Short mmCIF file of C-alpha atoms and ligand atoms in Angstrom, two decimals:
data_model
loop_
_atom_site.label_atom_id
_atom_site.label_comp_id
_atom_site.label_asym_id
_atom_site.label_seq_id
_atom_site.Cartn_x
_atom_site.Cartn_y
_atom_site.Cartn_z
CA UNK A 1 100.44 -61.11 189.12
CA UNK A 2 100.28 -64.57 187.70
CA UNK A 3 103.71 -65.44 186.13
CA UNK A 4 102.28 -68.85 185.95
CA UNK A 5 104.96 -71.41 188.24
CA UNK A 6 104.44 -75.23 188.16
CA UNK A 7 106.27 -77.04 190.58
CA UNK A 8 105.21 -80.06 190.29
CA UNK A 9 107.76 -83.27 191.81
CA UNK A 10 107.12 -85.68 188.44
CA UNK A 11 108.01 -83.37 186.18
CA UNK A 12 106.65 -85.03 182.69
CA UNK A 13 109.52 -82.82 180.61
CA UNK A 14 112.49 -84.01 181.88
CA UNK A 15 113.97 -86.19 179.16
CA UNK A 16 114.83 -89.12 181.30
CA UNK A 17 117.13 -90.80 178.33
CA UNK A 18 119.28 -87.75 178.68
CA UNK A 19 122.23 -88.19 180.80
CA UNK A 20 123.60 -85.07 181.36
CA UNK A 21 121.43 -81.86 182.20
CA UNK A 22 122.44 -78.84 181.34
CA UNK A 23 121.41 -75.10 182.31
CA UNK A 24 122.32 -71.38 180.97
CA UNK A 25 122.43 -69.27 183.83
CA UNK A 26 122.02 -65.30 184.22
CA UNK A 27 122.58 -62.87 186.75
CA UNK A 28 122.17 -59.42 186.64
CA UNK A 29 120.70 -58.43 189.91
CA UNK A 30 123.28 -55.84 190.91
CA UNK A 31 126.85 -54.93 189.25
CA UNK A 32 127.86 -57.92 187.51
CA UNK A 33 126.70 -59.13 184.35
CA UNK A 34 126.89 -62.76 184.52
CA UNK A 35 126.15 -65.99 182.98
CA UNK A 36 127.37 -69.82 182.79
CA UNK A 37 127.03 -73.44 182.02
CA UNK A 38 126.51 -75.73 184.85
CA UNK A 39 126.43 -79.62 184.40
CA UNK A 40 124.26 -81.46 186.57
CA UNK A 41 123.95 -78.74 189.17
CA UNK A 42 127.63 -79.52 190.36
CA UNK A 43 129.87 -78.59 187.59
CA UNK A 44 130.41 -75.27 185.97
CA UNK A 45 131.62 -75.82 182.44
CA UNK A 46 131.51 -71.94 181.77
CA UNK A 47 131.33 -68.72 184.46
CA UNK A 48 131.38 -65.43 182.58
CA UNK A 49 131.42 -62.30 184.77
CA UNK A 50 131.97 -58.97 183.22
CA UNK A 51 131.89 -56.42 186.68
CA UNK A 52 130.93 -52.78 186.39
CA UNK A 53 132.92 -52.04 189.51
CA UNK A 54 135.38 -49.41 188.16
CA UNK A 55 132.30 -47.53 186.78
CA UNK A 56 130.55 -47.77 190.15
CA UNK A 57 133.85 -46.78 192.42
CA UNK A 58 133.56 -43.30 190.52
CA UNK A 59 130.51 -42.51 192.62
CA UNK A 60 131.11 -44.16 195.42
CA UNK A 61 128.47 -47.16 195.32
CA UNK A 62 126.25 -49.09 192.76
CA UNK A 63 124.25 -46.15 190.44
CA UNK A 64 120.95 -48.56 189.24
CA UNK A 65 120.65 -46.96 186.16
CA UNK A 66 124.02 -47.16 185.24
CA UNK A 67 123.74 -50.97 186.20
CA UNK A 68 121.25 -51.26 183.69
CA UNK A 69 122.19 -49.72 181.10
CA UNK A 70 125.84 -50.93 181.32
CA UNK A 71 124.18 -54.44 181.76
CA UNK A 72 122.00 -54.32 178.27
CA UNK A 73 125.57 -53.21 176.91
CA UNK A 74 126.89 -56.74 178.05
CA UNK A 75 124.23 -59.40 178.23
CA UNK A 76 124.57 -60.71 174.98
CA UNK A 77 128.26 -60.99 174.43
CA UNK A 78 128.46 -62.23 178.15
CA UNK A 79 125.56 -65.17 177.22
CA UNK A 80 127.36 -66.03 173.71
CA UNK A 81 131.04 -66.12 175.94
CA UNK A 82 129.65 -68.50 178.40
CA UNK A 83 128.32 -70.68 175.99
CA UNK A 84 130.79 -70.32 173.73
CA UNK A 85 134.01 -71.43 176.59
CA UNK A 86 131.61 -74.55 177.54
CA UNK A 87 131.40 -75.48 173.72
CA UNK A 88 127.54 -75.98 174.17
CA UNK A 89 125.43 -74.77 171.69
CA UNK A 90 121.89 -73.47 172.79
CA UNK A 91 120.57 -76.62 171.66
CA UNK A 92 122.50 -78.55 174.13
CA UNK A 93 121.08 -76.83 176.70
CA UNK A 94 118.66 -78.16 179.00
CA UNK A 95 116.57 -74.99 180.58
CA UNK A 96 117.39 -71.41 181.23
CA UNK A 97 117.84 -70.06 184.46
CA UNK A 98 117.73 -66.76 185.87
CA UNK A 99 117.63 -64.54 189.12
CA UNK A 100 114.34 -62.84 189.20
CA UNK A 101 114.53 -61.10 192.54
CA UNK A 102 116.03 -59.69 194.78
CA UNK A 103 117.77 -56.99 193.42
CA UNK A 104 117.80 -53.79 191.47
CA UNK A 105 114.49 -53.99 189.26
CA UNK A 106 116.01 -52.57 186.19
CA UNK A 107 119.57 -54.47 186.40
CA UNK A 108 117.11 -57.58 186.96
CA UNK A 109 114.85 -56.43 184.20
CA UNK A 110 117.58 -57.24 181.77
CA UNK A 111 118.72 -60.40 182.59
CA UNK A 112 114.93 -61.62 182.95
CA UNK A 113 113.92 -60.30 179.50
CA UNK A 114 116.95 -61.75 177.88
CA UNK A 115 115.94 -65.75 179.71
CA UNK A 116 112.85 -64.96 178.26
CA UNK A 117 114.16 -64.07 175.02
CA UNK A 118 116.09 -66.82 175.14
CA UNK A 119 113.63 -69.76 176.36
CA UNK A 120 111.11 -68.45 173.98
CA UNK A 121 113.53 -68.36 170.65
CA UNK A 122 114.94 -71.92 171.60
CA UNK A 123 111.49 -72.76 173.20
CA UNK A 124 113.64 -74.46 176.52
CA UNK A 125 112.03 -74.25 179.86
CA UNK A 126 112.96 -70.99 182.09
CA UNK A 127 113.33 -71.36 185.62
CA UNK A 128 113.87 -68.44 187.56
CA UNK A 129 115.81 -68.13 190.92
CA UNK A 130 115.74 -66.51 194.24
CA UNK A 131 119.21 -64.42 194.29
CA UNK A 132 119.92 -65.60 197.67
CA UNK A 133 119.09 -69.47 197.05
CA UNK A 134 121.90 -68.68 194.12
CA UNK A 135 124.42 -67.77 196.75
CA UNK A 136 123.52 -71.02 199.41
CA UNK A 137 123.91 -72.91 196.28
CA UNK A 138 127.07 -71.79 195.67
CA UNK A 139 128.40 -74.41 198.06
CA UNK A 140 127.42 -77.18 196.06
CA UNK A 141 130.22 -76.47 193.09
CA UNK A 142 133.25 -77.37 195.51
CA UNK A 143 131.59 -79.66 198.36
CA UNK A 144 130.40 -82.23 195.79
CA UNK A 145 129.48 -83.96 199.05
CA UNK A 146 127.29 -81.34 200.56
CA UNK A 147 123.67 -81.83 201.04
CA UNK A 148 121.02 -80.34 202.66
CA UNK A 149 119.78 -80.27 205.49
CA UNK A 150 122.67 -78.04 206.70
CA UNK A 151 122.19 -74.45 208.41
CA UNK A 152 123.87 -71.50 206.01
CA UNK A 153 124.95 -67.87 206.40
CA UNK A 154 124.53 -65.62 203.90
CA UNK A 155 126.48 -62.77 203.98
CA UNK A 156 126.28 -60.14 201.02
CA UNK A 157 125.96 -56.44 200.46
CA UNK A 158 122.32 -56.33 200.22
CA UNK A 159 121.71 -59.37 202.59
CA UNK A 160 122.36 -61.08 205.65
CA UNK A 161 120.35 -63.96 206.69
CA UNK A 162 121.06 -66.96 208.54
CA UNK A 163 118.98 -70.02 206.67
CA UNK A 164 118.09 -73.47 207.98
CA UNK A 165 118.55 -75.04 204.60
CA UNK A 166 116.33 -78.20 204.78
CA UNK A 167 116.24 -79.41 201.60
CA UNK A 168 116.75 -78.19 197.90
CA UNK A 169 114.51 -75.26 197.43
CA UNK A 170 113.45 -75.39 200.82
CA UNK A 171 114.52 -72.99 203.25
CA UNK A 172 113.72 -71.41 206.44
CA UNK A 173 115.00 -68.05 207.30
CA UNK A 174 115.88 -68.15 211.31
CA UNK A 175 117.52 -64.78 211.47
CA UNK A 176 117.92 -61.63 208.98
CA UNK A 177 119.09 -58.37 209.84
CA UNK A 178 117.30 -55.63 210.93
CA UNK A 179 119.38 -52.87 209.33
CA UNK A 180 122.11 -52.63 207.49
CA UNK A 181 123.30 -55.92 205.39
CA UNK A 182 126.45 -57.25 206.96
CA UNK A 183 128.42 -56.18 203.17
CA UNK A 184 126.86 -52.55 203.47
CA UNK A 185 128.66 -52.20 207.25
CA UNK A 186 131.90 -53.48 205.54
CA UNK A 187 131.10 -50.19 202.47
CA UNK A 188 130.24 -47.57 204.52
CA UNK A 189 133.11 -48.06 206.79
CA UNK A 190 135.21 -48.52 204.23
CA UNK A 191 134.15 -44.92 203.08
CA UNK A 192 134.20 -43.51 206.26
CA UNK A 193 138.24 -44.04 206.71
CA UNK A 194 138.72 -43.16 203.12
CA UNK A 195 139.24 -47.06 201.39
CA UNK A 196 136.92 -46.44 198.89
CA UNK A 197 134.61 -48.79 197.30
CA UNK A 198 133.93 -51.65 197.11
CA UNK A 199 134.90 -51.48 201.01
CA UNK A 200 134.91 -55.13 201.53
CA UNK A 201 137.68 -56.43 200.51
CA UNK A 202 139.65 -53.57 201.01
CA UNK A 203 138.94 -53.84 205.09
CA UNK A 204 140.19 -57.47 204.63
CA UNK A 205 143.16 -56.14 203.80
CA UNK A 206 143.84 -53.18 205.69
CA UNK A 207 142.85 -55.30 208.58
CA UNK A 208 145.93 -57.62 208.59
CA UNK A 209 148.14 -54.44 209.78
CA UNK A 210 145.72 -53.57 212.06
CA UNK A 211 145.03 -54.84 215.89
CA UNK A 212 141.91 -55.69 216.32
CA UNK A 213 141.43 -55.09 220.20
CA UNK A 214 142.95 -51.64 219.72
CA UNK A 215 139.17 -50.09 219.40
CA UNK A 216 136.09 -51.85 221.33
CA UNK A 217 133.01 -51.32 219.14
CA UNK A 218 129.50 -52.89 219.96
CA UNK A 219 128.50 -56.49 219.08
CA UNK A 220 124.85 -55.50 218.87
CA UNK A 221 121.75 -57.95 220.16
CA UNK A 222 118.66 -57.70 219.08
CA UNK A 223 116.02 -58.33 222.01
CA UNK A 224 114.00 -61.20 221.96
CA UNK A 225 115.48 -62.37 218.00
CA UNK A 226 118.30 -63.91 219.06
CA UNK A 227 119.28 -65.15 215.50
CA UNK A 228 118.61 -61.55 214.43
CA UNK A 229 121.12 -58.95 213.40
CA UNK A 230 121.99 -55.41 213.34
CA UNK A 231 125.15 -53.48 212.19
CA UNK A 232 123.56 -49.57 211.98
CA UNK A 233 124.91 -49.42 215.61
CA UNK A 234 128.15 -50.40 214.95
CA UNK A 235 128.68 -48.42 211.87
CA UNK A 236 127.63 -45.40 214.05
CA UNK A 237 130.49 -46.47 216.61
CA UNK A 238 133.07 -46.39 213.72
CA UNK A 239 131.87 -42.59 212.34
CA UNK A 240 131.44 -41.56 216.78
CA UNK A 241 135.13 -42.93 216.81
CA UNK A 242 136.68 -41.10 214.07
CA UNK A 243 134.46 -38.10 214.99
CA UNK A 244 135.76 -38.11 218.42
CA UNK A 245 139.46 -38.95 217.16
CA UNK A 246 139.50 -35.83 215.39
CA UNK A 247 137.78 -33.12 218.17
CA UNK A 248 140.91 -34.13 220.69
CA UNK A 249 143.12 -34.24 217.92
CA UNK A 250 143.60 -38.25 218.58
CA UNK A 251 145.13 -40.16 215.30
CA UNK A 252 143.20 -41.88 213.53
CA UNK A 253 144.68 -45.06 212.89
CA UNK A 254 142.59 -46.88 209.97
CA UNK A 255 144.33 -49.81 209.98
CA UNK A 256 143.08 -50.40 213.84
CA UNK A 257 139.58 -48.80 213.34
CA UNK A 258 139.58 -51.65 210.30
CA UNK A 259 140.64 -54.53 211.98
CA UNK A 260 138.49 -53.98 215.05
CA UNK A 261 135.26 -53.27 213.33
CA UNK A 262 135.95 -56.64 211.08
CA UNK A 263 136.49 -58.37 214.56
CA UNK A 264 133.31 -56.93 215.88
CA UNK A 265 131.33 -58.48 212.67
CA UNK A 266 133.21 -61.26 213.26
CA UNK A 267 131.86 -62.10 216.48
CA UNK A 268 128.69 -60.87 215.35
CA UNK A 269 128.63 -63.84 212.97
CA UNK A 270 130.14 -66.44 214.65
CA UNK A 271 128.22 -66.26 217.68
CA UNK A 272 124.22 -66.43 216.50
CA UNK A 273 126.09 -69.32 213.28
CA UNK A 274 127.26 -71.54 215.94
CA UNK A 275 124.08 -71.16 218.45
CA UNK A 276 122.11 -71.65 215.56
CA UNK A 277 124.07 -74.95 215.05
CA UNK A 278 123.54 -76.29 218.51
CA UNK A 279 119.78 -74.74 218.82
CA UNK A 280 118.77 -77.09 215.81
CA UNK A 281 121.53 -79.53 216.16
CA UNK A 282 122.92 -79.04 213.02
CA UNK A 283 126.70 -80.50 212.92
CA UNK A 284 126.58 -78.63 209.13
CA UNK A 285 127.45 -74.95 208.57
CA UNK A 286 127.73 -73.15 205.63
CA UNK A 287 128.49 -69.85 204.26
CA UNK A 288 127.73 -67.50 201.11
CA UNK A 289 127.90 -64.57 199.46
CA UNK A 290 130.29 -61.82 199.14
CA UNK A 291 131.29 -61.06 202.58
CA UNK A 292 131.75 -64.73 203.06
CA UNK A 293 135.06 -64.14 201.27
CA UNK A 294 136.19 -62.33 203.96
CA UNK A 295 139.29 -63.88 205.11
CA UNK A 296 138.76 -63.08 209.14
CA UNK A 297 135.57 -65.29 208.84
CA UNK A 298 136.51 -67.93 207.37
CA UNK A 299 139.77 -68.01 209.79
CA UNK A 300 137.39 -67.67 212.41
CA UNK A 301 134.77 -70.00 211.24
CA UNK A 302 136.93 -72.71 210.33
CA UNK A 303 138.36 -72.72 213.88
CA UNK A 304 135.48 -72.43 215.65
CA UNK A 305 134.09 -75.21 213.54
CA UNK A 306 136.91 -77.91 214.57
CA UNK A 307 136.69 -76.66 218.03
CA UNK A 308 133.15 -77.71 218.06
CA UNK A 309 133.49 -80.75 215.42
CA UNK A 310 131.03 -78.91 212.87
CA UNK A 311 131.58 -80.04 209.23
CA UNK A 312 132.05 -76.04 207.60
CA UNK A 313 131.87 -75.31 203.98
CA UNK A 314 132.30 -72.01 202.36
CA UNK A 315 132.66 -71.07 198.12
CA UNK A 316 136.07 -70.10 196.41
CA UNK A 317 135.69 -66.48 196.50
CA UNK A 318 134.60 -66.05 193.10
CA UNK A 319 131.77 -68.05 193.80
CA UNK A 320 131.14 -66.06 196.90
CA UNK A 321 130.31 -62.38 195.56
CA UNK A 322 127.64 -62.56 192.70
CA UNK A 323 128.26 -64.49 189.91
CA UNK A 324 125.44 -67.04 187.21
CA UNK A 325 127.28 -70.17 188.34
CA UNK A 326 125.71 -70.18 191.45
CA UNK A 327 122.42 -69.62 190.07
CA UNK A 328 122.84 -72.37 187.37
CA UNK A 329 123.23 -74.73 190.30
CA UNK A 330 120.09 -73.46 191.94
CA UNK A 331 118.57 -73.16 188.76
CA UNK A 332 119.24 -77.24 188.36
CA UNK A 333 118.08 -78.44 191.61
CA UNK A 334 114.48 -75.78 191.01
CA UNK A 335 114.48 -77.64 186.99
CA UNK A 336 114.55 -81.42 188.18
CA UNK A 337 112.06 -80.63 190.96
CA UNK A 338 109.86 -79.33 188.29
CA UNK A 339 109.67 -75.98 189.06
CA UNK A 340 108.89 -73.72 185.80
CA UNK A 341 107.89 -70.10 185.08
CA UNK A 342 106.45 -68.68 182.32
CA UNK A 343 106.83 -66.26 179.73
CA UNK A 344 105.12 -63.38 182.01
CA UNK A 345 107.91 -63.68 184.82
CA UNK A 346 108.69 -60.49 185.79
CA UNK A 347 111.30 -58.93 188.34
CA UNK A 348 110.93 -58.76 191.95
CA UNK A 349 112.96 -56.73 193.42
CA UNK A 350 111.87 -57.72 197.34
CA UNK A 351 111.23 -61.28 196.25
CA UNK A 352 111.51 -63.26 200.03
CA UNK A 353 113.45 -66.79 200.09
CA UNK A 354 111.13 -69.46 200.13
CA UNK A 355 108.12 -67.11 198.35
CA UNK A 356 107.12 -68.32 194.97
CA UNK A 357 105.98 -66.27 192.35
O1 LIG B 401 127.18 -61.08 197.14
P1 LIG B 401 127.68 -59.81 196.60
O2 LIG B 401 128.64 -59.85 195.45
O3 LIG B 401 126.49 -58.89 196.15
C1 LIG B 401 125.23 -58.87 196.77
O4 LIG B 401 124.41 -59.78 196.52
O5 LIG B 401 125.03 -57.93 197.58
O6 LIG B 401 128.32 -59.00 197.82
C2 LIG B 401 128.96 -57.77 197.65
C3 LIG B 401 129.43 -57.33 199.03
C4 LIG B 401 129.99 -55.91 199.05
O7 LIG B 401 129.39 -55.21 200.13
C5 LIG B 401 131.48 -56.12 199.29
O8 LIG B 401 132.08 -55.07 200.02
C6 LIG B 401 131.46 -57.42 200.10
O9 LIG B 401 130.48 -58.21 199.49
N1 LIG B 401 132.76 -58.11 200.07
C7 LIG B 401 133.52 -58.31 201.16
C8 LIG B 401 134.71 -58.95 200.72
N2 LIG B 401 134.61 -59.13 199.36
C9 LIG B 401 133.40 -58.62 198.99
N3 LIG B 401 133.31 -57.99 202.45
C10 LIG B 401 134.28 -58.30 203.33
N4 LIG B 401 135.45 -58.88 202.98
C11 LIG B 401 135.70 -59.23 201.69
N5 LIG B 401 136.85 -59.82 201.37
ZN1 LIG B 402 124.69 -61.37 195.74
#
């Protein structure tokens, strides 16, 4: 497959005269249809997001083909909206950006086809983005001071990765799951006492009436990968606890099964972030995507990081779970560095950070 990159450092197209650069961003890899207008890679003049959630809690998770057709439904009103609340004009804009992988392949299929649409009509540049660089990047919006290198975790329902971040664009991935995503533990759990989806945020909250030493589940290591994780076992803990709860005709207490399973990720977390810190020595920790808005981790990431005199930086929560701001800001720092892609970019749904296609 040739979708014909350049990334080339002296990038020849840049209008140098220009002062401000400006990017249209689109997302569409999973539930949310999403675009914006980022300034200079640090300042989000527009961040449209129209969810499907309510659509997807009827069947208890994301349906793909109900993600893409309820995302051709919204692209286009969604792009005009964003455009429209950062008074730009598609003239004004600089390049188009858009996630191209990882992700659902027809939910990306749309928002790929509609950049392309879109670069080709106004004959802009398109420069298309790694889903998970779009959530590390996420940091730069608030932390104006933030720069790489800096280690990152990335915590989202189809990912969890922990990222030496070493410069823009360049990352190395020190650690990644080995089953479930950190965001699908928080779902299925969720389900499994009857919260519902998305789980996530409803364990957050459940959680703060709940003790969170009343149940001791598993903090799972994987041999040999110490930066590696794995949450299947502790998800099978939670369904063995409520399982047993009900043969002796124990109560089952959700609140407590909540809060200790969110302490058990917690720890999970914490412990290989913070190694990972003093392995590299890396005073600089980040985190991203949707679980990251998880207010147990950032408690316990924030403390952790004073106690050990780390600089921490985490998104708003709206920047956290998916949304095109983030990838406008990845989009920037891939534009000025010359990267480019070409009319015959296609979706790739297992696209790896750091691959380029
Ligand atoms: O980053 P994201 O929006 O989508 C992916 O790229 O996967 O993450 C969605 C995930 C879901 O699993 C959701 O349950 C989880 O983020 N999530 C949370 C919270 N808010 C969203 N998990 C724990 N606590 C939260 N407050
Ligand atoms: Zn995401």
């Amino acid at each position: 497959m040739d979708n014909n990159i350049e990334n080339n450092q002296m990038d020849s197209n840049i209008d140098k005269s220009k002062k401000d650069i400006l990017i249209l961003a689109i997302e569409t890899s999973c539930d949310e249809t999403a675009a914006a207008v980022v300034k200079n890679g640090r300042e989000v003049l527009s961040n449209v997001i129209s969810s499907q959630i309510d659509l997807h809690t009827l069947y208890g998770g994301v349906v793909p083909e109900i993600a893409s057709r309820k995302h051709i439904e919204k692209i286009n009103q969604v792009i005009t909206q964003a455009l429209d609340m950062a008074k730009a004009s598609l003239e004004d804009i600089d390049a188009i950006g858009v996630t191209y992988g990882p992700g659902l392949v027809g939910a990306l299929l749309v928002g790929v086809s509609a950049a392309k649409a879109l670069a080709y009509a106004s004959n802009k540049p398109l420069v298309g983005v790694h889903h998970i660089e779009g959530h590390i990047s996420a940091n730069y919006i608030e932390n104006k001071e933030l720069e790489p290198p800096f280690i990152c975790m990335v915590v989202s329902g189809g990912h969890t990765h922990l990222v030496i971040v070493k410069d823009y664009g360049k990352y190395e991935v020190i650690g990644r799951t080995r089953d479930d995503a950190a965001g699908e533990a928080f779902d299925k759990v969720a389900r499994a006492i009857g919260l519902g989806y998305p789980g996530g945020p409803k364990i957050d909250k459940l959680s703060k009436e709940g003790n969170p030493k009343a149940i001791e589940f598993p903090r799972a290591a994987v041999e040999g990968a110490p930066f590696d994780f794995s949450f299947s076992g502790l998800k099978s803990a939670v369904l063995n606890h409520i399982n047993m709860c009900e043969m002796k005709n124990i109560e089952i207490v959700p609140a407590d099964i909540a809060a200790s399973f969110q302490s058990a990720v917690v720890d999970s977390l914490t412990g290989r972030a913070f190694n990972a810190c003093k392995q590299y020595s890396c005073n600089k920790l980040a985190i991203a995507g949707g679980v990251a808005s998880n207010s147990a981790i950032r408690e316990a990431f924030s403390k952790m990081s004073v106690d050990r005199n780390i600089e921490f930086y985490y998104p708003s929560p709206v920047f956290c779970t998916d949304n095109a701001a983030m990838i406008g800001v990845a989009a920037y720092y891939e534009y000025i560095n010359g990267t480019r892609h070409g009319l015959d970019l296609n979706a790739i749904p297992n696209l790896k950070l750091g691959e380029r296609i």
